[in-house]
Coordinates of N, CA and C in Angstrom, one line a residue:
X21 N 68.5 67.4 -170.6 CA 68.8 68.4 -171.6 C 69.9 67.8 -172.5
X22 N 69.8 67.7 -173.8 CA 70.7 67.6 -174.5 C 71.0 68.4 -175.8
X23 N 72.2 69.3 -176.1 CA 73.0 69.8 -176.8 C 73.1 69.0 -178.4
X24 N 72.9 70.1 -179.2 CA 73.0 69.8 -181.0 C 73.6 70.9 -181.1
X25 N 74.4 70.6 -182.7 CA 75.4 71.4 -183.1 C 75.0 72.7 -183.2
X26 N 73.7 72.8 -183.4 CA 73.1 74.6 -183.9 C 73.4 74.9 -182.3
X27 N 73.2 74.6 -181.1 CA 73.2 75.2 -180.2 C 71.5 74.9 -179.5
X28 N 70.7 74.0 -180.3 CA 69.1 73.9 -180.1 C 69.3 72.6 -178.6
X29 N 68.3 72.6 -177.6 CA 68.3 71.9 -177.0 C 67.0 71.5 -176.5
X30 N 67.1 69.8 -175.8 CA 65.5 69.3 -175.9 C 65.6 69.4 -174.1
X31 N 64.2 70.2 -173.9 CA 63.5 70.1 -172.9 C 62.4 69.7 -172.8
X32 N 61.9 69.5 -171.4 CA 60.5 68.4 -171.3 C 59.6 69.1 -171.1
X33 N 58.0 69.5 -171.6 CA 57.2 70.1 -171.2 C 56.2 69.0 -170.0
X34 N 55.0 70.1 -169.5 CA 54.3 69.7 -168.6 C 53.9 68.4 -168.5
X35 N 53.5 67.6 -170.1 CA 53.1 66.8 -170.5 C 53.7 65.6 -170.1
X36 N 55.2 65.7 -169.8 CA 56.3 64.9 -170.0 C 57.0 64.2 -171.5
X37 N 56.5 64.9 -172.5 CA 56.8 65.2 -173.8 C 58.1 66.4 -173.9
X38 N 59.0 65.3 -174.5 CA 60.3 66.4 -174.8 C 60.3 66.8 -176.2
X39 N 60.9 68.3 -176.1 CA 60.8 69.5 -177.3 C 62.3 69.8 -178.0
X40 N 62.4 70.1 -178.8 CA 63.8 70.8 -179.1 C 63.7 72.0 -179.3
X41 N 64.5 73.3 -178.5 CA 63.9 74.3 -178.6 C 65.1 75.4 -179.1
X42 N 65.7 76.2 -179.8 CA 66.6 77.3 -180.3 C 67.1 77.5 -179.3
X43 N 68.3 78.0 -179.6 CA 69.6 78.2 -179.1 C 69.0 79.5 -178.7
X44 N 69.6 79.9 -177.0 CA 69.2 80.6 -176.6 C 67.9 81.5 -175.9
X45 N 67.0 79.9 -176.4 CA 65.4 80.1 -175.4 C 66.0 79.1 -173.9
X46 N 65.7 79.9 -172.6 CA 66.0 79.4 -171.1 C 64.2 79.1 -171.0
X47 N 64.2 77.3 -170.8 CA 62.9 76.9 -170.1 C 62.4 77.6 -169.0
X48 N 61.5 77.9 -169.1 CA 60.7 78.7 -167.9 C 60.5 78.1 -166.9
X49 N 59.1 78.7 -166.4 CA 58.6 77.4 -165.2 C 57.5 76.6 -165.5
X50 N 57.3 76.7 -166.3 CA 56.2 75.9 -166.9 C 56.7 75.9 -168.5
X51 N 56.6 74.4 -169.2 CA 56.4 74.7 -170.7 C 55.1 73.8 -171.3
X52 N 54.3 74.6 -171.8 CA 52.9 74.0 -172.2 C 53.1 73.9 -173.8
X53 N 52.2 73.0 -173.5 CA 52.1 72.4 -175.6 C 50.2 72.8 -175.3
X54 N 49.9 74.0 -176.2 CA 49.2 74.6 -177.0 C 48.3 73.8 -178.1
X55 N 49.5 73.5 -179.2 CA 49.1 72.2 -179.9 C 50.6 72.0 -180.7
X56 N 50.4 70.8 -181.5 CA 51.3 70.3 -182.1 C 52.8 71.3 -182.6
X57 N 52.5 72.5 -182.7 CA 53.0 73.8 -183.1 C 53.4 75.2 -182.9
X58 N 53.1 74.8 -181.4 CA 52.7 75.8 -180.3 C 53.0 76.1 -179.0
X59 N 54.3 76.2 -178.5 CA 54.9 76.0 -176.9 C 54.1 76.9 -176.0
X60 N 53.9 76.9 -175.1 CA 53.8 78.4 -174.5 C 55.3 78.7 -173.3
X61 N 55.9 79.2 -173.0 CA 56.8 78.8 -172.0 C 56.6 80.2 -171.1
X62 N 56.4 79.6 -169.6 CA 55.5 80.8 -168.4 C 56.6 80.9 -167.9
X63 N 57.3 82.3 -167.4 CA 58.6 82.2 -166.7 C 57.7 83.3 -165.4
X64 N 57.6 82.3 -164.5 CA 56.8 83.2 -163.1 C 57.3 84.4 -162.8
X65 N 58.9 84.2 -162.4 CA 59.3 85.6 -162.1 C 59.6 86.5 -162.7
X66 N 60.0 86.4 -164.5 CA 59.7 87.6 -164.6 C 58.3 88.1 -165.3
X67 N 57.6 87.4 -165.0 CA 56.2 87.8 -165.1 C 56.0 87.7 -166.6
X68 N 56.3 87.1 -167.4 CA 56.1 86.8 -169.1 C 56.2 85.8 -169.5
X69 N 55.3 85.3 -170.3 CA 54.6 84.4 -171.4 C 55.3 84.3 -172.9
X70 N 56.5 83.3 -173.0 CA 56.8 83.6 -174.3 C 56.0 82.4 -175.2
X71 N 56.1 82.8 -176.6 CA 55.4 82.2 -177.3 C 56.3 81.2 -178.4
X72 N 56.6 80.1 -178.4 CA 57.9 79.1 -179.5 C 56.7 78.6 -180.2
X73 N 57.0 78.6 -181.5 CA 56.6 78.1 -182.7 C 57.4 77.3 -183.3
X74 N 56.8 76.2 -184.0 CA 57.5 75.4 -185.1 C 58.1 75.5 -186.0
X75 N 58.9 75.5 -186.0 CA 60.0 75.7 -187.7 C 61.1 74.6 -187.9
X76 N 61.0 74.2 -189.1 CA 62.0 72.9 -189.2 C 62.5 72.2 -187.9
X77 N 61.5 71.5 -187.8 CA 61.6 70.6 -186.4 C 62.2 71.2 -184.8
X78 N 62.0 72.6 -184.8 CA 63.0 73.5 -183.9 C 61.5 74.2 -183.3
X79 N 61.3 74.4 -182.0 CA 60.5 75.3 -181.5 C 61.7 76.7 -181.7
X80 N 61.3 78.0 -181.8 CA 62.0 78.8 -182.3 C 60.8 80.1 -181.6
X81 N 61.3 81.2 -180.9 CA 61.0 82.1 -179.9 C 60.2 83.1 -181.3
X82 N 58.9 83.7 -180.9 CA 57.7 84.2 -182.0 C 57.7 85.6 -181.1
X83 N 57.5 85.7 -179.8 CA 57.2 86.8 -179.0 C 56.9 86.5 -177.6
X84 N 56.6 87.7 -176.5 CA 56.0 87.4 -175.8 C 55.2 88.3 -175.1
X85 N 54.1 87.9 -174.2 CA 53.5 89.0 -173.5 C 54.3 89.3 -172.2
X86 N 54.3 90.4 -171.7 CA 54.7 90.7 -170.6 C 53.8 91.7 -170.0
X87 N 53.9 91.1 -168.0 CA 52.9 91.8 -167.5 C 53.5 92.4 -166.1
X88 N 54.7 93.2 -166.7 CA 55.4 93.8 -165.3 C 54.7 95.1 -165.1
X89 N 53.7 95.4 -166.2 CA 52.9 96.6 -165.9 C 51.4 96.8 -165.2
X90 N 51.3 95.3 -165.1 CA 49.8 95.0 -165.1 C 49.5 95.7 -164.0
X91 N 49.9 95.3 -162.6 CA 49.1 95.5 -161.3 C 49.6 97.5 -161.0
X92 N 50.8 98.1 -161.7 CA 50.8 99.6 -161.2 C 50.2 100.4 -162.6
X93 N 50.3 100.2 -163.6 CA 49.6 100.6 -164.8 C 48.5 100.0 -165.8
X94 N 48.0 98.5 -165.2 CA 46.7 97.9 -166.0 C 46.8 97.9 -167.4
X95 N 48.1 97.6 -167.6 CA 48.5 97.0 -169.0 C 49.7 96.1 -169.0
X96 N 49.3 95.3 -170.2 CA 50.0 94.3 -170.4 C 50.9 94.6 -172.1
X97 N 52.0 94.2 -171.8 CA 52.8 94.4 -173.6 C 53.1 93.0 -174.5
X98 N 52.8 93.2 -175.8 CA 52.8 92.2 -176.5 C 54.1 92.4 -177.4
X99 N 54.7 91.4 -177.4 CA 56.6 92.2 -178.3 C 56.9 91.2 -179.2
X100 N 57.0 91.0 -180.5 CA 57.5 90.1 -181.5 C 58.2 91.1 -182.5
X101 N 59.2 90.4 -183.5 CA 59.1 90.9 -184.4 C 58.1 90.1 -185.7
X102 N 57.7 89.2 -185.3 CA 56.8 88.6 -186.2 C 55.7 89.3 -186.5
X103 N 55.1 90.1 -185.8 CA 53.7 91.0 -186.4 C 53.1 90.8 -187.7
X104 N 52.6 90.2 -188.6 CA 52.2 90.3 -189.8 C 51.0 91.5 -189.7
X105 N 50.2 91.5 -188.9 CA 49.0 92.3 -188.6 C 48.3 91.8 -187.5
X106 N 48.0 93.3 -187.0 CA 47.1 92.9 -185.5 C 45.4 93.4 -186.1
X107 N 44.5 92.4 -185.8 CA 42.9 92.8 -185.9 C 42.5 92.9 -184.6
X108 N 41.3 93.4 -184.5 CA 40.2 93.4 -183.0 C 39.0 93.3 -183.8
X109 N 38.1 92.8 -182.6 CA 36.1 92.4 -182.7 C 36.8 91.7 -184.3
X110 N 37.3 90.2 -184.4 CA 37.6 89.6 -185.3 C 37.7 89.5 -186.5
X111 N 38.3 91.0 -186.9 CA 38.7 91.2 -187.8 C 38.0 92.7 -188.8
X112 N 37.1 93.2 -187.8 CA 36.5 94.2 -187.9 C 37.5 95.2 -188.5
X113 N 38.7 95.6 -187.4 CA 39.5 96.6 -187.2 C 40.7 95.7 -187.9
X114 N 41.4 96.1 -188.3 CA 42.9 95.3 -189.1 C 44.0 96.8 -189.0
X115 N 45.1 96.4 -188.5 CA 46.1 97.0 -188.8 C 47.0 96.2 -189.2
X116 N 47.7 96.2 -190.9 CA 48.5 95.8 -191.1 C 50.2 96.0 -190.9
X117 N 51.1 95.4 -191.1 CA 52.5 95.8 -190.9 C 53.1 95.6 -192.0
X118 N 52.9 96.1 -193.4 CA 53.9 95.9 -194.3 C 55.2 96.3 -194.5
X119 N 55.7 97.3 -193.5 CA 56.9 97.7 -193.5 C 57.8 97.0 -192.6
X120 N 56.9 96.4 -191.6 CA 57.9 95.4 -190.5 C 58.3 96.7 -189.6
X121 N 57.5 98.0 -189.2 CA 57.7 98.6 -188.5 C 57.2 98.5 -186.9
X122 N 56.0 97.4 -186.8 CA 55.7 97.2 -185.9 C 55.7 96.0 -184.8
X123 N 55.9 96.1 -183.7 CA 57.2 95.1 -182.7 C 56.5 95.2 -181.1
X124 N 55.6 96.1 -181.4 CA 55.3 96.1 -180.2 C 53.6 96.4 -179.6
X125 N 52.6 95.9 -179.3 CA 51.4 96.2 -178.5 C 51.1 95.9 -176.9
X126 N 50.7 97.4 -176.8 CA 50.1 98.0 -175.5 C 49.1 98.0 -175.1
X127 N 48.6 96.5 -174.5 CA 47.2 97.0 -174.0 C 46.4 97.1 -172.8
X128 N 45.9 98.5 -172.4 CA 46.1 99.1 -170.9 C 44.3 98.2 -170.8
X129 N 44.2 97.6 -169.5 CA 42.9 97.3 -168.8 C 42.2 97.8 -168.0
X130 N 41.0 98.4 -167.8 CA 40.1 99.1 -167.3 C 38.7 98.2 -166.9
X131 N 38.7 98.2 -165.5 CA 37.1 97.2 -165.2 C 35.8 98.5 -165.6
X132 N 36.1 99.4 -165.9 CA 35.0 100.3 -165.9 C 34.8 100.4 -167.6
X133 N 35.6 100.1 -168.3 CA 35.8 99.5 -169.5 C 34.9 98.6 -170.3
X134 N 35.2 97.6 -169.5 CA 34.7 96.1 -169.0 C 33.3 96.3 -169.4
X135 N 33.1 96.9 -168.1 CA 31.4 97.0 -167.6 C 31.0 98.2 -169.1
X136 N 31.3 99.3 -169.0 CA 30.8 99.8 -170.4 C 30.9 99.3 -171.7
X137 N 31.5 98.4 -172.3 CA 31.5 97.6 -172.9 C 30.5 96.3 -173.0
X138 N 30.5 95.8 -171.4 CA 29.3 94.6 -171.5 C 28.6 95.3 -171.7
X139 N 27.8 96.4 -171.1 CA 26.6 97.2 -170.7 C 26.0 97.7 -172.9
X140 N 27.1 98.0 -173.2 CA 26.8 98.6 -174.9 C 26.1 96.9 -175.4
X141 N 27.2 95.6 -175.4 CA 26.6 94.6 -176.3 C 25.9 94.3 -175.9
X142 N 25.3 94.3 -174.4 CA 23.9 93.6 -174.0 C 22.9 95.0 -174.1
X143 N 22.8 95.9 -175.3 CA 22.2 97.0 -175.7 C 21.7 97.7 -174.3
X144 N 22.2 97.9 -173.4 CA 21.9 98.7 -171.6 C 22.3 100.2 -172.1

């Protein structure tokens, strides 16, 4: 690990490829390269997935998923303030954020869901 004046520091991902990453992101347990642009960093215990992006040569913290809800409420939370807009069925559905009011998605999991869902696109 080594220390720059912003406070940004290089850690090694899985790969054994070292990163420079913003002041104030703690390496997880795992840090994955996505792609050229794209960290993923897995922190096991507290059960979330943060997401570092590229910006002037700096991986720099985008958001993360968290899933301390998953196994007693079967949802998972998605938290950024980056939101530009969330779509679903690929762009079918669009909700935009032009106000920068939104920071946060909730999405609860259901296997009976699941199955009603496969069951509609395989026309059952």
């Amino acid at each position: 690990m080594s220390e720059y004046p912003d406070g940004s520091t290089l850690h090694e991902a899985t790969s054994g490829k070292w990163h420079r990453l913003e002041k104030g992101i703690r390496k997880g347990t795992f840090l994955i390269e996505f792609s050229d642009t794209l960290l993923v960093n897995i922190h096991v215990n507290a059960k979330s997935i943060h997401l570092l992006m590229l910006e002037d040569d700096i991986f720099r913290y985008m958001g993360d998923f968290s899933f301390e809800g998953l196994e007693d409420h079967r949802k998972f939370l998605f938290y950024s303030l980056g939101i530009d807009h969330v779509h679903f069925n690929n762009g079918d559905i669009r909700v935009d954020n032009p106000d920068c009011s939104m920071s946060t998605v909730f999405v609860k999991l259901s296997h009976d869901k699941r199955k009603e869902t496969g069951d509609k696109l395989q026309g059952l």
